Coordinates of N, CA and C in Angstrom, one line a residue:
M971 N 71.6 51.8 -6.6 CA 71.5 51.3 -5.2 C 71.7 52.5 -4.2
N972 N 71.0 52.4 -3.1 CA 71.2 53.4 -2.0 C 72.6 53.6 -1.6
A973 N 73.0 54.9 -1.7 CA 74.4 55.2 -1.4 C 74.9 54.7 -0.1
D974 N 74.0 54.7 0.9 CA 74.3 54.2 2.3 C 74.7 52.8 2.3
A975 N 74.3 52.0 1.3 CA 74.5 50.6 1.3 C 75.9 50.3 0.7
R976 N 76.5 51.3 0.1 CA 77.8 51.0 -0.6 C 78.9 50.7 0.4
V977 N 79.9 49.9 0.0 CA 81.0 49.6 0.8 C 82.3 50.0 0.0
A978 N 83.2 50.6 0.6 CA 84.4 51.0 -0.1 C 85.1 49.8 -0.8
P979 N 85.5 49.8 -2.0 CA 86.1 48.6 -2.6 C 87.3 48.1 -1.8
S980 N 88.1 49.0 -1.2 CA 89.2 48.5 -0.4 C 88.8 47.7 0.8
L981 N 87.7 47.9 1.3 CA 87.2 47.1 2.5 C 86.8 45.7 2.1
V982 N 86.1 45.7 0.9 CA 85.7 44.4 0.4 C 87.0 43.6 0.0
E983 N 87.9 44.3 -0.7 CA 89.2 43.6 -1.1 C 89.9 43.0 0.1
A984 N 90.0 43.7 1.2 CA 90.6 43.2 2.4 C 89.9 42.0 3.0
A985 N 88.6 42.1 2.9 CA 87.7 40.9 3.4 C 87.8 39.7 2.4
E986 N 87.9 40.0 1.2 CA 88.1 39.0 0.2 C 89.4 38.2 0.4
T987 N 90.4 38.8 0.7 CA 91.7 38.1 1.1 C 91.5 37.2 2.2
R988 N 90.8 37.7 3.2 CA 90.6 36.8 4.4 C 89.7 35.6 4.0
I989 N 88.6 35.9 3.2 CA 87.7 34.8 2.8 C 88.3 33.8 1.9
A990 N 89.2 34.3 1.0 CA 89.9 33.4 0.1 C 90.8 32.3 0.7
A991 N 91.2 32.7 1.9 CA 92.2 31.7 2.6 C 91.5 30.4 3.1
Y992 N 90.2 30.3 3.0 CA 89.5 29.1 3.5 C 89.4 28.1 2.3
D993 N 89.3 26.8 2.7 CA 89.2 25.7 1.8 C 87.7 25.7 1.3
W994 N 87.4 26.4 0.2 CA 86.0 26.6 -0.2 C 85.5 25.2 -0.8
P995 N 86.3 24.4 -1.5 CA 85.6 23.2 -1.9 C 85.2 22.3 -0.7
A996 N 86.0 22.3 0.4 CA 85.5 21.6 1.6 C 84.3 22.2 2.3
L997 N 84.3 23.6 2.4 CA 83.1 24.3 2.9 C 81.9 24.0 2.1
T998 N 82.1 24.1 0.7 CA 81.0 23.8 -0.1 C 80.4 22.4 0.1
A999 N 81.3 21.4 0.3 CA 80.8 20.0 0.5 C 80.1 19.9 1.8
E1000 N 80.5 20.7 2.9 CA 79.8 20.7 4.1 C 78.4 21.3 3.9
L1001 N 78.3 22.4 3.1 CA 77.0 23.0 2.9 C 76.1 22.1 2.2
D1002 N 76.7 21.4 1.2 CA 75.8 20.5 0.4 C 75.4 19.3 1.2
G1003 N 76.2 18.8 2.1 CA 75.9 17.6 2.9 C 75.1 17.8 4.1
F1004 N 75.3 19.0 4.7 CA 74.6 19.2 6.1 C 73.9 20.5 6.2
G1005 N 74.0 21.4 5.2 CA 73.3 22.7 5.2 C 74.0 23.7 6.0
C1006 N 75.2 23.4 6.5 CA 76.0 24.4 7.2 C 77.5 24.1 7.1
A1007 N 78.3 25.1 7.3 CA 79.7 25.0 7.4 C 80.4 26.0 8.2
V1008 N 81.5 25.5 8.9 CA 82.1 26.5 9.9 C 83.3 27.1 9.3
M1009 N 83.5 28.4 9.4 CA 84.8 29.0 9.0 C 85.5 29.4 10.3
E1010 N 86.5 28.7 10.7 CA 87.1 28.9 12.0 C 87.9 30.2 12.0
K1011 N 87.8 31.0 13.1 CA 88.7 32.2 13.3 C 88.5 33.2 12.2
L1012 N 87.3 33.4 11.8 CA 87.1 34.4 10.8 C 87.4 35.9 11.4
L1013 N 87.1 36.1 12.6 CA 87.4 37.3 13.3 C 88.4 37.1 14.4
S1014 N 89.2 38.0 14.7 CA 90.2 37.9 15.8 C 89.5 38.2 17.1
P1015 N 90.0 37.9 18.3 CA 89.4 38.2 19.6 C 89.2 39.7 19.7
R1016 N 90.1 40.6 19.2 CA 90.0 42.0 19.3 C 88.8 42.5 18.5
E1017 N 88.7 41.9 17.2 CA 87.6 42.4 16.4 C 86.3 41.9 17.0
C1018 N 86.2 40.8 17.6 CA 85.0 40.3 18.3 C 84.6 41.3 19.4
R1019 N 85.6 41.7 20.2 CA 85.3 42.6 21.3 C 84.8 43.9 20.8
Q1020 N 85.5 44.4 19.8 CA 85.1 45.7 19.2 C 83.6 45.7 18.7
L1021 N 83.2 44.6 18.0 CA 81.9 44.6 17.4 C 80.9 44.4 18.6
A1022 N 81.2 43.5 19.6 CA 80.2 43.3 20.7 C 80.1 44.7 21.4
G1023 N 81.1 45.5 21.5 CA 81.1 46.7 22.2 C 80.2 47.8 21.6
L1024 N 79.7 47.5 20.3 CA 78.8 48.4 19.6 C 77.5 48.4 20.2
Y1025 N 77.1 47.3 20.9 CA 75.7 47.0 21.2 C 75.0 48.1 22.0
P1026 N 75.6 48.8 22.9 CA 74.9 49.9 23.6 C 75.0 51.2 22.9
Q1027 N 75.6 51.3 21.7 CA 75.8 52.6 21.0 C 74.6 52.7 20.0
E1028 N 73.6 53.5 20.4 CA 72.4 53.7 19.6 C 72.6 54.1 18.2
Q1029 N 73.6 54.9 17.9 CA 73.8 55.5 16.6 C 74.1 54.5 15.5
H1030 N 74.5 53.3 15.9 CA 74.8 52.2 14.9 C 73.6 51.4 14.3
F1031 N 72.4 51.7 15.0 CA 71.3 50.7 14.8 C 70.0 51.5 14.4
R1032 N 69.2 50.7 13.6 CA 67.9 51.3 13.1 C 66.7 50.7 13.9
S1033 N 66.9 49.6 14.7 CA 65.8 49.1 15.5 C 66.4 48.2 16.6
H1034 N 65.6 48.1 17.6 CA 65.9 47.3 18.8 C 64.8 46.3 19.1
I1035 N 65.0 45.0 19.0 CA 64.0 44.0 19.1 C 64.1 43.2 20.5
H1036 N 63.1 43.2 21.3 CA 63.0 42.2 22.4 C 62.2 41.0 21.9
M1037 N 62.9 39.8 22.0 CA 62.3 38.6 21.4 C 61.0 38.3 22.0
A1038 N 60.9 38.3 23.4 CA 59.7 37.9 24.1 C 58.5 38.7 23.7
R1039 N 58.6 39.9 23.3 CA 57.4 40.6 22.9 C 56.8 40.1 21.6
H1040 N 57.6 39.4 20.7 CA 57.1 38.9 19.4 C 57.0 37.4 19.4
G1041 N 57.2 36.8 20.5 CA 57.2 35.3 20.6 C 58.3 34.6 19.9
F1042 N 59.5 35.4 19.8 CA 60.6 34.9 19.1 C 61.6 34.0 20.0
G1043 N 61.3 34.2 21.3 CA 62.2 33.5 22.3 C 62.4 34.5 23.5
K1044 N 63.6 34.6 24.0 CA 63.9 35.5 25.1 C 65.4 36.0 24.9
G1045 N 65.5 37.3 24.8 CA 66.8 37.9 24.5 C 66.5 39.1 23.7
E1046 N 67.6 39.7 23.1 CA 67.4 40.9 22.3 C 68.4 41.0 21.2
Y1047 N 68.0 41.8 20.2 CA 69.0 42.1 19.1 C 68.7 43.4 18.5
R1048 N 69.7 43.9 17.8 CA 69.5 45.2 17.1 C 70.0 45.1 15.7
Y1049 N 69.2 45.7 14.8 CA 69.5 45.7 13.3 C 70.4 47.0 13.1
F1050 N 71.5 46.8 12.4 CA 72.4 47.9 12.1 C 71.7 48.8 11.0
R1051 N 72.0 50.0 11.0 CA 71.6 51.0 10.0 C 72.7 51.1 9.0
Y1052 N 72.4 51.6 7.8 CA 73.5 52.0 6.9 C 74.1 53.3 7.2
P1053 N 75.3 53.5 7.0 CA 76.4 52.5 6.5 C 76.7 51.5 7.6
L1054 N 76.9 50.3 7.2 CA 77.3 49.3 8.1 C 78.7 49.5 8.7
P1055 N 79.0 49.0 9.8 CA 80.4 49.0 10.3 C 81.3 48.4 9.2
D1056 N 82.5 49.0 9.1 CA 83.4 48.6 8.0 C 83.6 47.1 7.9
L1057 N 83.9 46.5 9.0 CA 84.2 45.1 9.0 C 83.0 44.3 8.5
I1058 N 81.8 44.6 9.0 CA 80.6 43.8 8.6 C 80.3 44.1 7.1
G1059 N 80.4 45.3 6.7 CA 80.0 45.6 5.3 C 81.1 44.9 4.4
G1060 N 82.3 44.9 4.7 CA 83.3 44.2 3.9 C 83.1 42.7 3.8
L1061 N 82.8 42.2 5.0 CA 82.6 40.7 5.0 C 81.3 40.3 4.2
R1062 N 80.3 41.2 4.3 CA 79.1 41.0 3.6 C 79.3 40.9 2.1
G1063 N 80.1 41.8 1.6 CA 80.4 41.9 0.2 C 81.3 40.8 -0.3
A1064 N 82.2 40.4 0.6 CA 83.2 39.4 0.2 C 82.6 38.0 0.3
L1065 N 81.7 37.7 1.3 CA 81.2 36.4 1.4 C 80.1 36.0 0.3
Y1066 N 79.5 37.0 -0.1 CA 78.4 36.8 -1.1 C 78.8 36.1 -2.3
P1067 N 79.8 36.5 -3.0 CA 80.1 35.7 -4.3 C 80.3 34.2 -4.1
R1068 N 81.0 33.9 -3.0 CA 81.2 32.5 -2.8 C 79.9 31.7 -2.5
L1069 N 79.1 32.4 -1.7 CA 77.8 31.7 -1.4 C 76.8 31.8 -2.4
A1070 N 76.9 32.8 -3.4 CA 76.0 32.8 -4.5 C 76.2 31.7 -5.5
E1071 N 77.5 31.2 -5.6 CA 77.7 30.0 -6.4 C 77.0 28.8 -5.9
V1072 N 77.0 28.7 -4.5 CA 76.3 27.5 -3.9 C 74.8 27.7 -4.1
A1073 N 74.3 29.0 -3.9 CA 72.8 29.3 -4.0 C 72.3 29.0 -5.4
N1074 N 73.1 29.4 -6.4 CA 72.6 29.2 -7.8 C 72.7 27.7 -8.2
R1075 N 73.6 27.0 -7.6 CA 73.6 25.5 -8.0 C 72.4 24.9 -7.2
W1076 N 72.1 25.2 -6.0 CA 71.0 24.7 -5.3 C 69.7 25.0 -6.0
N1077 N 69.6 26.2 -6.4 CA 68.3 26.6 -7.1 C 68.2 25.8 -8.4
E1078 N 69.2 25.5 -9.1 CA 69.1 24.6 -10.3 C 68.7 23.3 -9.9
R1079 N 69.3 22.7 -8.8 CA 68.9 21.3 -8.4 C 67.4 21.3 -7.9
M1080 N 67.0 22.3 -7.4 CA 65.5 22.4 -6.9 C 64.5 22.9 -7.9
E1081 N 65.1 23.1 -9.1 CA 64.3 23.7 -10.3 C 63.6 25.0 -9.9
I1082 N 64.3 25.8 -9.3 CA 63.9 27.2 -8.9 C 64.6 28.1 -9.9
A1083 N 63.8 29.0 -10.6 CA 64.3 29.8 -11.7 C 65.3 30.9 -11.3
M1084 N 65.1 31.4 -10.0 CA 66.0 32.6 -9.6 C 67.4 32.2 -9.6
R1085 N 68.2 33.2 -10.3 CA 69.7 33.1 -10.3 C 70.2 34.4 -9.7
Y1086 N 71.2 34.3 -8.8 CA 71.7 35.5 -8.1 C 72.9 36.0 -8.8
P1087 N 72.9 37.4 -8.9 CA 74.1 38.0 -9.6 C 75.4 37.8 -8.9
S1088 N 76.5 38.1 -9.6 CA 77.8 37.6 -9.0 C 78.3 38.6 -8.0
T1089 N 77.8 39.8 -7.9 CA 78.2 40.7 -6.8 C 77.0 41.1 -5.9
H1090 N 77.4 41.4 -4.6 CA 76.4 41.7 -3.6 C 75.7 43.1 -4.1
A1091 N 76.5 44.0 -4.5 CA 76.0 45.3 -5.0 C 74.9 45.1 -5.9
A1092 N 75.0 44.2 -6.9 CA 74.0 44.0 -7.9 C 72.7 43.4 -7.3
F1093 N 73.0 42.5 -6.3 CA 71.9 41.8 -5.6 C 71.1 42.8 -4.8
L1094 N 71.8 43.7 -4.1 CA 71.0 44.7 -3.4 C 70.3 45.6 -4.3
E1095 N 70.7 45.9 -5.4 CA 69.9 46.7 -6.3 C 68.6 45.9 -6.6
Q1096 N 68.6 44.6 -6.8 CA 67.3 43.9 -7.0 C 66.4 44.1 -5.7
C1097 N 67.0 43.9 -4.6 CA 66.3 44.0 -3.3 C 65.6 45.4 -3.2
H1098 N 66.4 46.5 -3.5 CA 65.8 47.8 -3.4 C 64.8 48.0 -4.4
A1099 N 64.9 47.5 -5.6 CA 63.9 47.7 -6.6 C 62.6 47.0 -6.2
A1100 N 62.8 45.9 -5.4 CA 61.5 45.2 -4.9 C 60.9 45.8 -3.7
G1101 N 61.5 47.0 -3.2 CA 61.0 47.7 -2.0 C 61.7 47.1 -0.7
Q1102 N 62.7 46.3 -0.9 CA 63.4 45.8 0.4 C 64.6 46.7 0.5
V1103 N 64.6 47.7 1.4 CA 65.6 48.8 1.5 C 66.2 48.8 2.8
R1104 N 65.7 48.1 3.8 CA 66.2 48.2 5.2 C 67.3 47.2 5.5
P1105 N 68.4 47.6 6.0 CA 69.6 46.6 6.2 C 69.2 45.5 7.2
T1106 N 69.7 44.4 7.0 CA 69.3 43.2 7.9 C 70.5 42.7 8.8
P1107 N 71.8 43.0 8.6 CA 72.8 42.6 9.5 C 72.4 43.0 10.9
L1108 N 72.7 42.1 11.9 CA 72.2 42.4 13.3 C 73.2 41.9 14.3
L1109 N 73.1 42.5 15.5 CA 73.9 42.1 16.6 C 72.9 41.6 17.7
L1110 N 73.2 40.3 18.2 CA 72.4 39.7 19.1 C 73.0 39.7 20.5
Q1111 N 72.2 39.8 21.6 CA 72.8 39.7 22.9 C 71.9 38.7 23.8
Y1112 N 72.5 37.8 24.4 CA 71.8 36.9 25.3 C 72.4 36.9 26.7
V1113 N 71.5 36.9 27.7 CA 72.0 36.7 29.1 C 71.3 35.4 29.7
P1114 N 71.6 34.9 30.9 CA 71.1 33.7 31.4 C 69.5 33.6 31.2
G1115 N 69.2 32.4 30.7 CA 67.7 32.1 30.5 C 67.3 32.5 29.0
D1116 N 68.0 33.3 28.3 CA 67.7 33.6 27.0 C 67.9 32.5 26.0
F1117 N 67.0 32.5 24.9 CA 67.1 31.5 23.8 C 66.5 32.2 22.6
N1118 N 66.7 31.6 21.5 CA 66.1 32.0 20.2 C 65.4 30.9 19.6
C1119 N 64.1 31.0 19.4 CA 63.3 30.0 18.8 C 63.7 29.6 17.4
L1120 N 63.4 28.5 17.0 CA 63.7 28.1 15.6 C 62.9 28.9 14.6
H1121 N 63.6 29.5 13.6 CA 63.0 30.4 12.7 C 63.7 30.4 11.4
Q1122 N 63.2 31.3 10.5 CA 63.9 31.6 9.2 C 63.8 33.1 9.0
D1123 N 65.1 33.6 8.6 CA 65.1 35.1 8.3 C 64.9 35.4 6.9
L1124 N 63.6 35.7 6.5 CA 63.2 35.8 5.2 C 63.0 37.3 4.8
Y1125 N 62.3 38.0 5.5 CA 62.1 39.5 5.4 C 61.5 40.1 4.1
G1126 N 61.1 39.3 3.2 CA 60.5 39.7 2.0 C 60.4 38.7 0.9
D1127 N 59.9 39.1 -0.2 CA 59.7 38.1 -1.3 C 61.1 37.6 -1.9
L1128 N 62.0 38.6 -1.8 CA 63.5 38.3 -2.4 C 64.3 37.9 -1.2
A1129 N 64.7 36.7 -1.1 CA 65.6 36.2 0.0 C 66.7 35.4 -0.6
F1130 N 67.9 35.7 -0.1 CA 69.1 35.0 -0.4 C 69.2 33.7 0.4
P1131 N 69.5 32.5 -0.2 CA 69.3 31.2 0.5 C 70.3 30.9 1.6
L1132 N 71.3 31.7 1.8 CA 72.3 31.4 2.8 C 72.6 32.6 3.6
Q1133 N 73.0 32.5 4.8 CA 73.4 33.6 5.7 C 74.6 33.1 6.6
V1134 N 75.1 34.0 7.3 CA 76.3 33.7 8.1 C 76.1 34.4 9.6
A1135 N 76.5 33.6 10.6 CA 76.5 34.1 11.9 C 77.9 33.9 12.5
I1136 N 78.3 34.9 13.2 CA 79.7 34.9 13.8 C 79.6 35.1 15.3
L1137 N 80.2 34.2 16.0 CA 80.2 34.2 17.5 C 81.3 35.1 18.0
L1138 N 80.8 36.1 18.8 CA 81.8 37.1 19.3 C 82.2 36.8 20.7
S1139 N 81.7 35.9 21.4 CA 82.0 35.6 22.8 C 82.6 34.2 22.8
E1140 N 83.4 33.9 23.9 CA 84.1 32.7 24.0 C 83.3 31.7 25.0
P1141 N 82.9 30.6 24.4 CA 82.2 29.6 25.2 C 83.1 29.1 26.4
G1142 N 82.5 28.9 27.5 CA 83.2 28.4 28.7 C 83.9 29.5 29.5
E1143 N 84.1 30.6 28.9 CA 84.7 31.8 29.5 C 83.6 32.9 29.7
D1144 N 83.0 33.3 28.6 CA 82.0 34.5 28.6 C 80.7 34.0 28.9
F1145 N 80.4 32.7 28.5 CA 79.1 32.2 28.7 C 79.1 30.6 28.6
T1146 N 78.0 30.0 29.2 CA 77.8 28.6 29.0 C 76.4 28.4 28.4
G1147 N 76.2 27.2 27.7 CA 75.0 27.0 27.0 C 74.9 27.7 25.7
G1148 N 73.8 28.1 25.2 CA 73.7 29.0 24.0 C 74.3 28.3 22.8
E1149 N 74.0 27.1 22.5 CA 74.5 26.4 21.3 C 73.7 26.7 20.1
F1150 N 74.3 26.9 19.0 CA 73.6 27.1 17.7 C 73.2 25.8 17.2
A1151 N 71.8 25.8 16.8 CA 71.2 24.5 16.3 C 70.5 24.8 15.0
L1152 N 70.5 23.8 14.1 CA 69.9 23.9 12.8 C 69.0 22.5 12.7
T1153 N 67.7 22.8 12.3 CA 66.9 21.6 12.0 C 66.5 21.5 10.5
E1154 N 66.4 20.3 10.1 CA 65.9 20.0 8.7 C 64.6 19.2 8.8
Q1155 N 63.6 19.7 8.2 CA 62.3 18.9 8.2 C 62.3 18.3 6.8
R1156 N 62.4 16.9 6.8 CA 62.5 16.2 5.5 C 61.1 15.5 5.2
P1157 N 60.8 15.5 3.9 CA 59.5 14.9 3.6 C 59.3 13.4 4.0
R1158 N 58.2 13.2 4.7 CA 57.9 11.8 5.1 C 59.0 11.2 6.0
M1159 N 59.8 12.1 6.7 CA 60.8 11.5 7.6 C 60.8 12.4 8.8
Q1160 N 61.4 11.9 9.9 CA 61.6 12.7 11.1 C 62.6 13.8 10.8
S1161 N 62.5 14.9 11.6 CA 63.4 16.0 11.4 C 64.9 15.6 11.9
R1162 N 65.8 16.3 11.2 CA 67.2 16.1 11.6 C 67.7 17.3 12.3
V1163 N 68.6 17.2 13.3 CA 69.1 18.3 14.2 C 70.6 18.3 14.0
E1164 N 71.1 19.5 13.7 CA 72.6 19.7 13.6 C 72.9 20.8 14.7
V1165 N 73.7 20.4 15.7 CA 74.2 21.4 16.7 C 75.7 21.7 16.3
V1166 N 75.9 23.0 16.1 CA 77.2 23.5 15.6 C 78.1 24.1 16.7
P1167 N 79.2 23.4 17.0 CA 80.0 23.9 18.1 C 80.9 25.1 17.5
L1168 N 80.9 26.3 18.1 CA 81.6 27.4 17.7 C 82.5 27.9 18.8
R1169 N 83.7 28.5 18.4 CA 84.5 29.2 19.3 C 84.5 30.7 19.0
Q1170 N 85.0 31.6 19.8 CA 85.0 33.0 19.6 C 85.6 33.3 18.2
G1171 N 85.0 34.0 17.4 CA 85.5 34.4 16.1 C 85.1 33.4 15.0
D1172 N 84.6 32.3 15.4 CA 84.2 31.3 14.3 C 82.8 31.8 13.6
A1173 N 82.7 31.5 12.4 CA 81.4 31.8 11.7 C 80.9 30.6 11.1
V1174 N 79.6 30.5 11.1 CA 78.8 29.4 10.5 C 78.0 30.0 9.3
A1175 N 78.1 29.4 8.1 CA 77.3 29.7 7.0 C 76.3 28.6 7.0
F1176 N 75.0 29.0 6.7 CA 73.9 27.9 6.8 C 72.8 28.3 5.9
A1177 N 72.0 27.3 5.6 CA 70.8 27.5 4.7 C 69.7 28.3 5.4
V1178 N 69.1 29.3 4.8 CA 68.1 30.1 5.4 C 66.7 29.4 5.4
H1179 N 66.4 28.7 4.3 CA 65.0 28.2 4.1 C 65.0 26.8 3.6
N1180 N 65.4 26.6 2.3 CA 65.4 25.3 1.7 C 66.8 25.0 1.2
R1181 N 67.1 23.7 1.1 CA 68.2 23.3 0.3 C 68.0 21.9 -0.3
P1182 N 68.7 21.5 -1.4 CA 68.4 20.3 -2.1 C 69.1 19.1 -1.4
V1183 N 68.5 18.0 -1.5 CA 69.1 16.7 -1.0 C 68.9 15.7 -2.1
Q1184 N 70.0 14.9 -2.4 CA 69.9 13.9 -3.4 C 69.2 12.7 -2.9
G1185 N 68.1 12.2 -3.5 CA 67.4 11.1 -3.1 C 67.5 10.0 -4.1
T1186 N 66.9 8.9 -3.9 CA 66.9 7.8 -4.9 C 66.2 8.1 -6.2
K1187 N 65.2 9.1 -6.2 CA 64.6 9.4 -7.4 C 64.9 10.9 -7.8
G1188 N 66.1 11.4 -7.4 CA 66.5 12.7 -7.8 C 66.5 13.6 -6.5
N1189 N 66.6 14.9 -6.8 CA 66.7 15.9 -5.7 C 65.3 16.2 -5.1
Y1190 N 65.3 16.4 -3.8 CA 64.1 16.9 -3.1 C 64.5 18.0 -2.2
R1191 N 63.6 18.8 -1.8 CA 63.8 19.9 -0.8 C 63.6 19.6 0.6
V1192 N 64.5 20.1 1.4 CA 64.3 20.0 2.9 C 64.1 21.5 3.3
N1193 N 63.4 21.6 4.5 CA 63.0 22.9 5.0 C 63.8 23.1 6.3
L1194 N 64.5 24.2 6.4 CA 65.5 24.4 7.5 C 65.0 25.5 8.4
R1195 N 65.3 25.4 9.7 CA 65.1 26.5 10.7 C 66.3 26.5 11.6
H1196 N 66.7 27.6 12.1 CA 67.8 27.7 13.1 C 67.4 28.5 14.3
G1197 N 68.2 28.2 15.4 CA 67.9 28.9 16.6 C 69.1 28.7 17.5
V1198 N 68.9 29.2 18.8 CA 70.0 29.1 19.8 C 69.4 28.6 21.1
S1199 N 70.0 27.6 21.7 CA 69.5 27.0 23.0 C 69.7 27.9 24.1
R1200 N 69.1 27.6 25.2 CA 69.0 28.4 26.4 C 70.5 28.7 27.0
L1201 N 70.7 30.0 27.2 CA 72.0 30.4 27.8 C 72.0 30.0 29.3
R1202 N 73.0 29.4 29.8 CA 73.1 28.9 31.2 C 73.7 30.0 32.1
S1203 N 74.7 30.7 31.6 CA 75.4 31.7 32.4 C 76.1 32.6 31.5
G1204 N 76.4 33.9 32.0 CA 77.3 34.8 31.2 C 76.5 35.6 30.3
M1205 N 77.2 36.1 29.3 CA 76.6 36.9 28.2 C 77.2 36.4 26.8
R1206 N 76.3 36.3 25.8 CA 76.7 35.9 24.6 C 76.3 36.9 23.5
H1207 N 77.2 37.3 22.6 CA 77.0 38.2 21.5 C 77.3 37.5 20.2
T1208 N 76.5 37.8 19.2 CA 76.7 37.2 17.9 C 76.3 38.3 16.8
V1209 N 77.0 38.2 15.7 CA 76.7 39.0 14.6 C 76.0 38.1 13.5
G1210 N 75.0 38.6 13.0 CA 74.3 37.9 11.9 C 74.4 38.7 10.6
I1211 N 74.9 38.0 9.6 CA 75.1 38.7 8.3 C 74.1 38.0 7.3
I1212 N 73.0 38.8 7.0 CA 72.0 38.4 6.1 C 72.2 39.2 4.9
F1213 N 72.0 38.6 3.7 CA 72.5 39.2 2.5 C 71.4 39.9 1.8
H1214 N 70.1 39.6 2.0 CA 69.0 40.4 1.4 C 68.6 41.5 2.4
D1215 N 68.1 42.6 2.0 CA 67.6 43.6 2.8 C 66.1 43.3 3.0
A1216 N 65.5 44.1 3.9 CA 64.1 43.9 4.3 C 63.1 45.0 3.8
K1217 N 61.8 44.6 3.7 CA 60.9 45.5 3.4 C 60.6 46.5 4.6

């Protein structure tokens, strides 16, 4: 694995302690039932401010994207470079094993052969062997009128089925509008919308592309996309933790 992608074991262990405190059977049930689950107060207000404060510091990022130029919506975001900030790298490594259990069970139900290794380091080795070497965690910034079109963060042939977004700003104080939304396109049915209320420091884990749903004749796949509604006022920052790297 690329040395720049490594995270100190102590950082992962600290994040693992934080992650282990959640009710994972309940979170897993939410993921199975609705394609998303909220981890309340994953980050403290101080940690949120520190991460949001990185946005203007060029040295932390490998690229800067203006959404309107690409038809993605309106707003901007920056992809982190390796090494990732300690907190993000630690959380990425600690969240992965919990979500890999869900991902492997989903793939089994959908009759997809891919199985994900138990550690994030091992999964990144697979990504890098496939030519996907660019880090994908990102920091997003929205101002009034900005929005993020419904989309899927795939980045290459090898894609982990779940990702995590953490809201760094406080709704009603730092901004209004800007709700996180998830849509499910179901076979021969109308699409379902899930609007996820988040407070500062809350994280939402959600399906990137497909997830299984139990029907009367067995499991079937639904196709998911996520986005953010129009910001009405203020400024909104979010961290996205994507587990696969990009080509």
